[in-house]
XYZ file of C-alpha atoms in Angstrom:
332
model
C -116.449 -67.667 105.028
C -113.705 -70.112 105.494
C -111.437 -70.783 102.636
C -110.522 -74.513 102.640
C -107.883 -76.010 100.568
C -109.256 -78.043 97.454
C -109.365 -81.795 98.584
C -107.019 -82.844 95.849
C -104.387 -80.359 97.091
C -104.803 -81.291 100.734
C -104.628 -85.092 99.961
C -101.386 -84.304 97.906
C -99.626 -82.451 100.631
C -100.624 -85.144 103.065
C -99.259 -87.970 101.054
C -95.880 -85.668 100.676
C -95.723 -85.581 104.462
C -95.545 -89.221 104.937
C -92.501 -90.375 106.475
C -91.403 -86.754 107.254
C -90.041 -86.045 110.795
C -92.603 -83.569 112.373
C -90.049 -81.842 114.526
C -87.894 -81.195 111.759
C -90.633 -79.761 109.622
C -91.760 -77.481 112.674
C -88.090 -76.255 112.985
C -87.960 -75.323 109.369
C -91.349 -73.790 109.366
C -90.376 -71.516 112.250
C -87.075 -70.582 110.587
C -88.839 -69.679 107.425
C -91.410 -67.708 109.504
C -88.702 -65.740 111.451
C -86.702 -65.055 108.062
C -89.873 -63.586 106.189
C -90.637 -61.373 109.386
C -86.911 -60.123 109.077
C -87.746 -59.227 105.412
C -85.595 -62.099 104.010
C -86.536 -63.541 100.487
C -87.381 -66.904 99.399
C -84.429 -67.250 97.529
C -82.353 -66.968 100.850
C -84.581 -69.160 102.860
C -85.768 -71.969 100.641
C -82.673 -74.178 100.019
C -84.250 -77.411 99.154
C -86.927 -79.892 99.242
C -87.626 -79.925 103.074
C -87.702 -76.251 103.261
C -90.194 -76.100 100.168
C -92.291 -78.730 101.896
C -92.501 -76.976 105.339
C -93.615 -73.809 103.325
C -96.243 -75.749 101.581
C -97.625 -77.035 104.939
C -97.610 -73.848 106.868
C -98.018 -71.126 104.322
C -99.935 -72.584 101.155
C -103.210 -72.577 103.025
C -103.008 -68.980 103.698
C -101.643 -68.023 100.241
C -104.469 -69.993 98.647
C -107.062 -68.436 100.981
C -105.845 -64.871 100.427
C -105.743 -65.325 96.549
C -109.004 -67.014 96.452
C -110.804 -64.465 98.227
C -109.166 -61.728 95.931
C -110.198 -63.513 92.921
C -113.848 -63.630 94.340
C -113.832 -59.941 94.780
C -112.601 -59.245 91.260
C -115.319 -61.775 89.762
C -117.801 -59.869 91.801
C -116.830 -56.490 90.095
C -116.237 -58.288 86.573
C -118.395 -61.157 86.524
C -117.863 -61.554 82.708
C -114.182 -62.176 83.068
C -113.303 -65.515 81.638
C -109.590 -65.904 81.121
C -108.077 -69.076 79.551
C -104.361 -68.266 80.073
C -102.789 -68.052 83.570
C -99.296 -66.796 84.442
C -98.769 -67.351 88.211
C -95.950 -65.193 88.930
C -93.704 -66.311 91.972
C -95.721 -69.381 92.195
C -93.993 -71.080 95.131
C -95.595 -74.356 95.749
C -98.528 -73.600 93.462
C -101.232 -72.511 96.119
C -102.177 -69.473 93.827
C -102.735 -71.505 90.721
C -105.046 -73.801 92.606
C -107.010 -70.686 94.024
C -107.326 -69.484 90.204
C -108.375 -72.818 88.822
C -111.064 -73.074 91.642
C -112.420 -69.532 90.871
C -111.879 -69.875 87.158
C -112.431 -73.417 85.903
C -112.348 -72.175 82.430
C -108.463 -71.658 82.676
C -106.750 -74.001 80.082
C -103.237 -72.959 79.893
C -101.031 -72.316 82.975
C -97.374 -70.907 83.261
C -95.887 -71.418 86.663
C -93.108 -68.985 87.172
C -90.417 -69.215 90.212
C -86.839 -68.738 90.924
C -86.629 -71.955 93.232
C -86.279 -75.352 91.426
C -87.296 -76.778 94.930
C -90.715 -74.885 94.658
C -91.283 -75.818 91.114
C -90.682 -79.423 91.685
C -93.028 -79.566 94.789
C -95.730 -77.532 92.896
C -95.665 -80.138 89.929
C -95.910 -83.023 92.298
C -98.916 -81.475 94.235
C -100.549 -80.547 90.900
C -100.392 -84.077 89.466
C -103.690 -85.122 90.753
C -105.272 -81.690 90.377
C -107.206 -79.934 87.285
C -105.589 -80.705 83.832
C -104.398 -77.022 83.423
C -102.504 -77.460 86.500
C -101.036 -80.904 86.016
C -99.687 -79.849 82.519
C -98.571 -76.232 83.420
C -95.561 -74.831 81.730
C -92.486 -74.618 84.118
C -90.607 -71.321 83.983
C -87.668 -71.187 86.327
C -86.714 -67.490 86.231
C -86.216 -64.480 88.466
C -88.812 -61.439 88.061
C -86.007 -59.019 88.389
C -83.883 -60.427 85.586
C -83.897 -57.522 82.913
C -83.560 -60.248 80.320
C -86.760 -62.082 81.148
C -89.737 -61.916 78.727
C -92.802 -62.889 80.178
C -95.668 -64.951 78.261
C -98.946 -63.097 77.717
C -101.700 -63.984 79.765
C -105.368 -63.150 80.334
C -104.706 -63.394 83.959
C -101.468 -62.757 85.742
C -101.356 -63.485 89.331
C -98.507 -62.213 91.576
C -99.413 -63.449 95.241
C -96.913 -62.684 97.918
C -94.115 -62.372 94.985
C -93.585 -58.527 94.905
C -92.820 -58.052 98.341
C -89.630 -59.888 97.801
C -88.661 -57.550 95.128
C -86.066 -54.977 95.867
C -87.491 -51.436 95.658
C -84.847 -50.282 93.201
C -86.080 -52.915 90.530
C -89.780 -52.927 91.446
C -90.790 -50.403 88.688
C -89.074 -52.587 86.117
C -90.889 -55.671 87.431
C -94.302 -54.013 87.421
C -93.801 -52.891 83.938
C -92.813 -56.266 82.864
C -96.012 -57.899 84.589
C -98.324 -55.056 82.948
C -96.761 -55.407 79.420
C -97.684 -59.239 79.464
C -101.245 -58.659 80.952
C -103.969 -58.934 78.285
C -106.997 -59.127 80.864
C -106.255 -58.713 84.519
C -103.243 -58.355 86.633
C -103.931 -59.490 90.314
C -101.363 -58.523 92.978
C -101.771 -60.100 96.515
C -99.476 -58.685 99.359
C -98.919 -59.299 102.976
C -101.610 -57.305 105.115
C -98.959 -55.264 106.802
C -98.313 -51.405 106.818
C -95.239 -52.130 104.706
C -97.308 -54.402 102.265
C -99.806 -51.667 101.943
C -97.348 -48.798 101.248
C -95.809 -51.120 98.504
C -99.092 -51.578 97.171
C -99.705 -47.887 96.882
C -96.493 -47.422 95.187
C -97.843 -50.229 92.485
C -101.026 -48.518 92.337
C -99.681 -45.329 91.400
C -97.295 -46.531 88.718
C -99.827 -48.806 87.136
C -102.583 -45.877 86.876
C -99.892 -43.764 85.472
C -99.165 -46.526 83.004
C -102.797 -46.356 81.734
C -104.041 -49.257 83.595
C -107.653 -49.231 84.923
C -108.014 -50.026 88.652
C -110.639 -52.738 89.256
C -110.280 -52.897 93.093
C -110.319 -52.919 95.909
C -110.551 -49.143 95.796
C -113.640 -47.666 94.300
C -111.740 -44.796 92.767
C -108.501 -43.987 91.310
C -107.795 -40.930 93.393
C -104.932 -40.808 95.841
C -105.732 -43.064 99.098
C -107.204 -40.924 101.941
C -105.800 -43.291 104.645
C -102.710 -41.878 106.608
C -100.325 -43.813 108.637
C -100.647 -45.370 111.203
C -103.894 -46.512 109.343
C -103.494 -48.851 106.616
C -105.840 -50.664 104.247
C -105.750 -54.475 104.494
C -108.388 -57.307 104.706
C -108.584 -60.580 106.452
C -109.470 -64.154 105.358
C -110.434 -67.042 107.889
C -108.969 -70.452 107.151
C -109.049 -73.757 108.941
C -105.898 -75.313 110.147
C -105.575 -78.939 110.316
C -103.630 -81.284 112.789
C -100.242 -81.193 110.716
C -100.740 -77.446 110.236
C -101.146 -76.628 113.921
C -98.304 -78.835 114.912
C -96.121 -77.292 112.505
C -96.910 -73.658 113.631
C -96.942 -74.539 117.245
C -100.724 -73.096 117.835
C -103.567 -74.892 119.426
C -106.362 -72.816 117.482
C -108.326 -74.565 114.794
C -107.952 -71.600 112.580
C -106.085 -68.593 111.663
C -106.854 -65.101 109.928
C -104.649 -64.288 107.291
C -104.166 -60.608 106.766
C -103.540 -59.461 103.232
C -103.799 -56.616 100.689
C -104.926 -56.926 97.000
C -105.078 -54.886 93.999
C -106.337 -55.583 90.456
C -105.887 -53.793 87.292
C -107.339 -54.365 83.797
C -106.675 -53.226 80.280
C -109.255 -50.459 79.572
C -111.801 -50.406 77.008
C -113.981 -47.817 75.690
C -116.843 -48.987 77.895
C -116.915 -47.180 81.327
C -116.300 -49.365 84.246
C -119.557 -50.215 86.320
C -119.834 -48.541 89.587
C -118.824 -50.710 92.428
C -120.237 -49.147 95.474
C -118.193 -48.390 98.689
C -115.526 -50.893 100.070
C -115.833 -51.950 103.909
C -112.318 -51.547 105.045
C -112.655 -52.591 108.562
C -114.472 -55.244 110.562
C -118.159 -53.990 110.876
C -119.054 -53.117 114.481
C -122.699 -53.797 115.593
C -124.248 -51.712 118.279
C -127.707 -51.278 119.818
C -128.790 -48.416 117.354
C -127.398 -50.239 114.199
C -124.094 -51.171 112.515
C -121.062 -49.127 112.053
C -119.092 -49.492 108.777
C -115.763 -47.789 107.759
C -116.156 -47.205 103.958
C -113.876 -46.297 101.165
C -116.295 -44.403 98.917
C -116.090 -43.960 95.251
C -115.729 -40.123 95.640
C -112.225 -40.820 97.418
C -113.578 -40.221 101.032
C -113.009 -42.679 103.913
C -115.592 -42.239 106.597
C -117.368 -44.105 109.420
C -121.119 -44.639 108.594
C -123.935 -46.053 110.819
C -126.618 -48.012 109.223
C -129.582 -47.795 111.590
C -131.827 -50.833 112.543
C -134.709 -48.650 111.685
C -133.676 -48.579 107.901
C -134.638 -52.181 107.638
C -133.976 -53.071 104.066
C -130.527 -51.259 103.980
C -129.739 -52.635 107.489
C -130.675 -56.236 106.440
C -128.305 -56.057 103.424
C -125.299 -54.411 105.493
C -125.413 -56.978 108.349
C -124.781 -59.841 105.741
C -121.589 -58.088 104.593
C -118.062 -58.484 105.974
C -114.698 -56.901 106.047
C -113.456 -56.319 102.477
C -116.882 -56.602 100.704
C -118.625 -53.825 98.708
C -121.643 -52.011 99.993
C -123.803 -49.754 98.122
C -126.780 -48.392 100.238
C -128.658 -46.915 97.085
C -128.527 -50.256 95.243
C -131.944 -51.542 94.308
C -133.480 -54.275 96.654
């Protein structure tokens, strides 16, 4: 399913683009893209208003789509989760916050944290016509790596494409800081690259050791069974409008954002409900049936073929896609 920006956000970006030179935006967008591929952080790339706007045009649709998809998966596993306070840590132009309000309209208080004044300024401008919780969000200009930073408590903490920029040496302290402020769920979204996955495994190990309960995507808390050159990641398709295509120099009307997510919660005495297996690769249809690569609750990763003759199980499996959960034993 495509993930489309909310109409209010799309309109706000379009209004902000009025009068802007498209060639200049395309050049800035290319420079940002090349910089991120070389591992440079936003603090070194986003120098002002024009850079923030180029990022919003070319990257906000993807960050929104990945965060929205990850939130959908969390809610599928925890349907009773109903937070009221959001901390958007590393908010950028605010796409993650829009995704959170779209998935969880009960949010009433939002804190938007970023190191960049240009990002925070643009996020506030874009949110002015959005949900009240976004339009009145608290602004916190800060660096997550600052040892003196004390984060406000929140029921949902979202760190979308933020930890990938944290130096390895300071990552444990940042993770500890985020978890200490979490009162409900900590959701982390990282690039769907081998490096993003490896960093995710480090975060996973540290938080489980700290007593966090893993919500997903893994259906278990054991060591990951995947080995390089394989890695766990997912994909979300999103449409690209005319301005988006021009800025990125592409003709395709869509793109597939590759991402990796992790969610953790404060454990309670009640055992977590079983989640079934996670589909960790695109399903492969064939003549005898459907081949799924599954990460199972017992920690195994295996390829499973769902045969057409098993009609009820096959009918459920063929409706599922990469990144969703599948339990062949679930009641019909």
